[in-house]
Coordinates of C-alpha atoms in Angstrom, one line a residue:
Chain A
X1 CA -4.3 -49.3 81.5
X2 CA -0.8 -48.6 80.6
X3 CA 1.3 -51.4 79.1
X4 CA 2.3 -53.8 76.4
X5 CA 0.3 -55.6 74.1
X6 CA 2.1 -58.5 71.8
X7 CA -0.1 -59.7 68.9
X8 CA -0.9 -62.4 68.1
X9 CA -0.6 -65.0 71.1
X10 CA -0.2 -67.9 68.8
X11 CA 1.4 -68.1 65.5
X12 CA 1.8 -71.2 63.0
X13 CA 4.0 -70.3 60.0
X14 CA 5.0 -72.5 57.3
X15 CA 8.2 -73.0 56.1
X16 CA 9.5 -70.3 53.9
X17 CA 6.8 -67.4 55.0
X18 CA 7.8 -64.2 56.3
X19 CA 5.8 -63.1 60.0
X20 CA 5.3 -60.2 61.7
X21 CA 5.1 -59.6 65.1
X22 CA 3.6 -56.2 66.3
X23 CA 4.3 -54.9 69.8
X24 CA 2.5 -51.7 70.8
X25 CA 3.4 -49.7 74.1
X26 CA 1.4 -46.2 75.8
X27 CA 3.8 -45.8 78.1
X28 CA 5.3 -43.2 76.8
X29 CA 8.8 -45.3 76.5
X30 CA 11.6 -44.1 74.2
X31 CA 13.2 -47.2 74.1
X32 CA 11.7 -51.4 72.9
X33 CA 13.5 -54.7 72.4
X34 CA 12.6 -57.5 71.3
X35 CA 13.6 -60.9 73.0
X36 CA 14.2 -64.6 71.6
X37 CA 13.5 -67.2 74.3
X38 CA 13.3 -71.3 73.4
X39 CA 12.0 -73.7 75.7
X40 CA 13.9 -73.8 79.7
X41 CA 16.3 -71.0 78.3
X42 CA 17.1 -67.5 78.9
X43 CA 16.1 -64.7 76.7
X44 CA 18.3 -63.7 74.1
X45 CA 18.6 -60.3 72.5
X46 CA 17.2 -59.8 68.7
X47 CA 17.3 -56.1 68.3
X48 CA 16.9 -53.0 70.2
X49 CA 15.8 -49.3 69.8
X50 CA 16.7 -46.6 71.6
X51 CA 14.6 -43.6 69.7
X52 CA 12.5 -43.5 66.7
X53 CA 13.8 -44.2 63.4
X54 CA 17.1 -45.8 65.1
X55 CA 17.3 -49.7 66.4
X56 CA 20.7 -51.7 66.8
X57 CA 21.4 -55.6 66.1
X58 CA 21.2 -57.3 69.1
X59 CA 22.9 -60.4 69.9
X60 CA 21.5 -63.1 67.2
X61 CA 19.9 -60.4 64.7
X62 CA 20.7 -62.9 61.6
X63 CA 17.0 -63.7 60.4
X64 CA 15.1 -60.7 61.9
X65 CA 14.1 -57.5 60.9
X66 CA 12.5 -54.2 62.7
X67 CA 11.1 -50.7 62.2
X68 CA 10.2 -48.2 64.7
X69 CA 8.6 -45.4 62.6
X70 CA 6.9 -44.2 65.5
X71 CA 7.5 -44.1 69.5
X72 CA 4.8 -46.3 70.4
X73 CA 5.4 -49.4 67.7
X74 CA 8.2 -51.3 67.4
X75 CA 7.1 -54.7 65.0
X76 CA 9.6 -57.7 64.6
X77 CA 9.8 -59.6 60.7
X78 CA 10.9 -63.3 61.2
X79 CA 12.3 -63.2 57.7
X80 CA 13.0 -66.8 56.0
X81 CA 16.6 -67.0 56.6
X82 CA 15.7 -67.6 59.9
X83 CA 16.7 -71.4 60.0
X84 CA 15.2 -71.8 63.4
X85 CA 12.2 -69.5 64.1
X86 CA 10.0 -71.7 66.4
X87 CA 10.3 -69.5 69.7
X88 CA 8.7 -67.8 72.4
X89 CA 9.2 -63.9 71.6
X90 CA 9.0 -61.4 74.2
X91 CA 8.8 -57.5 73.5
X92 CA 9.8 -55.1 76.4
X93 CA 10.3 -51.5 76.8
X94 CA 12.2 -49.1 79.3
X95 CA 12.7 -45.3 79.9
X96 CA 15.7 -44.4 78.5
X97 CA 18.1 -41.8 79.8
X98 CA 20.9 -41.7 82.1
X99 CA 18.5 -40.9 84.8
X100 CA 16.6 -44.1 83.4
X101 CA 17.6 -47.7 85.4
X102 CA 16.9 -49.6 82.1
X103 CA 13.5 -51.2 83.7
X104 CA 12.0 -53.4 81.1
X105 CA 8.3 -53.8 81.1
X106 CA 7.5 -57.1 79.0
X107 CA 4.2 -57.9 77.1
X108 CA 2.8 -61.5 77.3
X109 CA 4.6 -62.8 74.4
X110 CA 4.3 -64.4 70.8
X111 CA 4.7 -68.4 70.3
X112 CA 5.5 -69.1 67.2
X113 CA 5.9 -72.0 65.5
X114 CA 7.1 -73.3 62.3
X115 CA 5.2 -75.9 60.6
Chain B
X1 CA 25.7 -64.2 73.7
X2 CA 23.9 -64.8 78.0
X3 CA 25.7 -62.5 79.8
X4 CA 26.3 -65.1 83.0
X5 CA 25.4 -68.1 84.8
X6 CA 22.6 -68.8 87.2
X7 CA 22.7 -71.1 89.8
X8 CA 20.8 -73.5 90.6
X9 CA 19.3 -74.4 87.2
X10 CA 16.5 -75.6 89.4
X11 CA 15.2 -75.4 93.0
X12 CA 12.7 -77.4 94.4
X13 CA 11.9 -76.8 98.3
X14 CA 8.7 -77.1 100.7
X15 CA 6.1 -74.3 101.6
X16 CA 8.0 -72.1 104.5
X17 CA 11.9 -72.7 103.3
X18 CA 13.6 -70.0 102.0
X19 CA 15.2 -69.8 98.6
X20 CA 18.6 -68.7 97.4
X21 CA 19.6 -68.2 93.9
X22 CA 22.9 -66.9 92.4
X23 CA 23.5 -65.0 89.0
X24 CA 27.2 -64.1 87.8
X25 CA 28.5 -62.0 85.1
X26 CA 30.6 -60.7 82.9
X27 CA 31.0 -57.4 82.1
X28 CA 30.8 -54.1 84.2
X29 CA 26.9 -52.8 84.6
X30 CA 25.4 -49.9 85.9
X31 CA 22.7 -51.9 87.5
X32 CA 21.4 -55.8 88.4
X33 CA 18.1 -56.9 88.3
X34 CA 15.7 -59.8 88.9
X35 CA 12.7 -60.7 86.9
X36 CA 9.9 -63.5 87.8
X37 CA 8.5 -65.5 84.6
X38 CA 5.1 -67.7 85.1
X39 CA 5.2 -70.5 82.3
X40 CA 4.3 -69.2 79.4
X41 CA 3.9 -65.0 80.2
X42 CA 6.2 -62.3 80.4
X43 CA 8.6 -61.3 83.1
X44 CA 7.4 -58.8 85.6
X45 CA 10.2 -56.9 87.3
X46 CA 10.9 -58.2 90.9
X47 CA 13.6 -56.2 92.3
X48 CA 16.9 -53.5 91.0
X49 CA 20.0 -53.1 92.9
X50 CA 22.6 -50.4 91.5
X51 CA 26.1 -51.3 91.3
X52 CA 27.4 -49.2 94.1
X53 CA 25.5 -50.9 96.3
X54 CA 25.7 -53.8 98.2
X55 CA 22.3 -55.6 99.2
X56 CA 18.5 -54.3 99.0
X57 CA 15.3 -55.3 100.5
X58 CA 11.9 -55.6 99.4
X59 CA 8.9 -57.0 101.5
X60 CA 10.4 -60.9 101.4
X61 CA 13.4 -60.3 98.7
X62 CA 16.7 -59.9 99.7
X63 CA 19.1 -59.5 97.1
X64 CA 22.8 -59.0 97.2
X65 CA 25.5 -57.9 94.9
X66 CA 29.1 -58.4 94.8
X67 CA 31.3 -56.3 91.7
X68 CA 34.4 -57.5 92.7
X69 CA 33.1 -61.2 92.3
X70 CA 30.7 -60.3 89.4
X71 CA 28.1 -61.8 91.2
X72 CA 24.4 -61.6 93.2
X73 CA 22.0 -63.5 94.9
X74 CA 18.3 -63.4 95.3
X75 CA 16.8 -64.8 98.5
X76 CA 13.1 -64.9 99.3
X77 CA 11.8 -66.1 102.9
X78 CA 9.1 -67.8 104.1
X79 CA 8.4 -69.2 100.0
X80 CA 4.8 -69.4 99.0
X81 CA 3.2 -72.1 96.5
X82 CA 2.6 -68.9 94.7
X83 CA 6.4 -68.0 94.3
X84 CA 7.0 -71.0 91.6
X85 CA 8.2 -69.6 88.5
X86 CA 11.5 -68.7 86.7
X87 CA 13.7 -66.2 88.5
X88 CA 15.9 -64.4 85.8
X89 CA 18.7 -62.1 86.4
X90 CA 19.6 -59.2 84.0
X91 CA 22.5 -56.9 83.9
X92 CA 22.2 -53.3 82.6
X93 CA 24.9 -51.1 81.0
X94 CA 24.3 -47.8 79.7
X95 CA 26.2 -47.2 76.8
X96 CA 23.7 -43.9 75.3
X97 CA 20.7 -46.3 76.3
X98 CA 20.7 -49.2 78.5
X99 CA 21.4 -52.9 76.9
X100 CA 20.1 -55.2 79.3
X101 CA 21.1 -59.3 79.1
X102 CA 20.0 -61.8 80.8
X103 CA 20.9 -65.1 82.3
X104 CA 19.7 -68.6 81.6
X105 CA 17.4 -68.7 84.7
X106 CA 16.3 -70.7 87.6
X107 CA 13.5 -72.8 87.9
X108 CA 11.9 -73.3 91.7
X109 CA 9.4 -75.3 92.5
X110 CA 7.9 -74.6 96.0
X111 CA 5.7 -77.7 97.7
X112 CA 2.6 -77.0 99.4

């Protein structure tokens, strides 16, 4: 089946530890985000990328770090200047182009949390 | 930064009522859209409305959109059990790729 798969479900991290997050899509999409949501909140926007080999800050990048050295993988770092890491993160990707409607399909997320 | 406000924060109704929720914004967009979050999963995509247009229906969605107010509105009739969950708006602007933000979310809670 075609979708979204966030690994791993459950994270525990100690203080001061770099994590990665992988998010792997096969559906074809040129473009993947990755989303920052804390408990009864919105989701806020870490970083995006439109194409492989390109990504933008999103809006609270500070903390984070991405790749995308191929279409279908797009893996988040929560680095240790993160001051605040314990979060719900959501990955999501959408056909890009003008004739695009900037759909985002979501995985299941990653809770981590910082012990 | 959230890109607008929803309202309510939270919505709690019985089996059969109908349920309105309201999302403004910001900044222009080339499209609106609602998303549906169960506790703890991802958001599946419920409904798009582009910005030159003015409401959309889909089975018992109704959503509306106003540009010159900066806002929309989701409606779903005859609300299941099933329906509780976070509603989410999202605003897309295409800027060489779409950027899409969202708001903070409403809650509803439907009785049986």
């Amino acid at each position: 089946d075609g979708g979204i798969t966030q690994s791993p479900k459950y994270l525990f991290r100690k203080e001061g530890q770099n994590v990665t997050l992988s998010c792997e899509q096969n559906l074809n999409h040129d473009a993947m985000y990755w989303y920052r949501q804390d408990p009864g909140q919105g989701l806020r926007l870490i970083y995006y990328s439109q194409i492989v080999n390109d990504f933008q800050k999103g809006d609270i990048a500070e903390g984070y770090s991405v790749s995308r050295e191929k279409k279908e993988s797009f893996p988040l770092t929560v680095t240790s200047a993160q001051k605040n890491p314990t979060a719900f993160y959501l990955c999501a990707s959408s056909g890009s182009g003008r004739g695009g409607t900037g759909e985002l399909f979501f995985g299941e997320g990653s809770r981590l949390t910082v012990l | 930064s959230q890109q607008g406000e929803e309202d309510p924060q939270a919505l709690s109704i019985q089996e059969g009522e109908n349920a309105t929720m309201n999302c403004s914004y910001k900044t222009s967009i080339n499209n609106l859209q609602w998303y549906r979050q169960n506790s703890g999963r991802g958001l599946v995509h419920l409904i798009l409305i582009r910005s030159n247009e003015r409401e959309k229906h889909s089975g018992r969605l109704r959503v509306t959109l106003d540009t010159s107010k900066k806002s929309s509105s989701l409606l779903i009739t005859a609300s299941r059990a099933a329906d509780t969950a976070s509603y989410f708006c999202a605003t897309a602007l295409y800027t060489g790729g779409f950027k899409t933000i969202f708001g903070a979310g409403t809650r509803l809670f439907v009785k049986a």
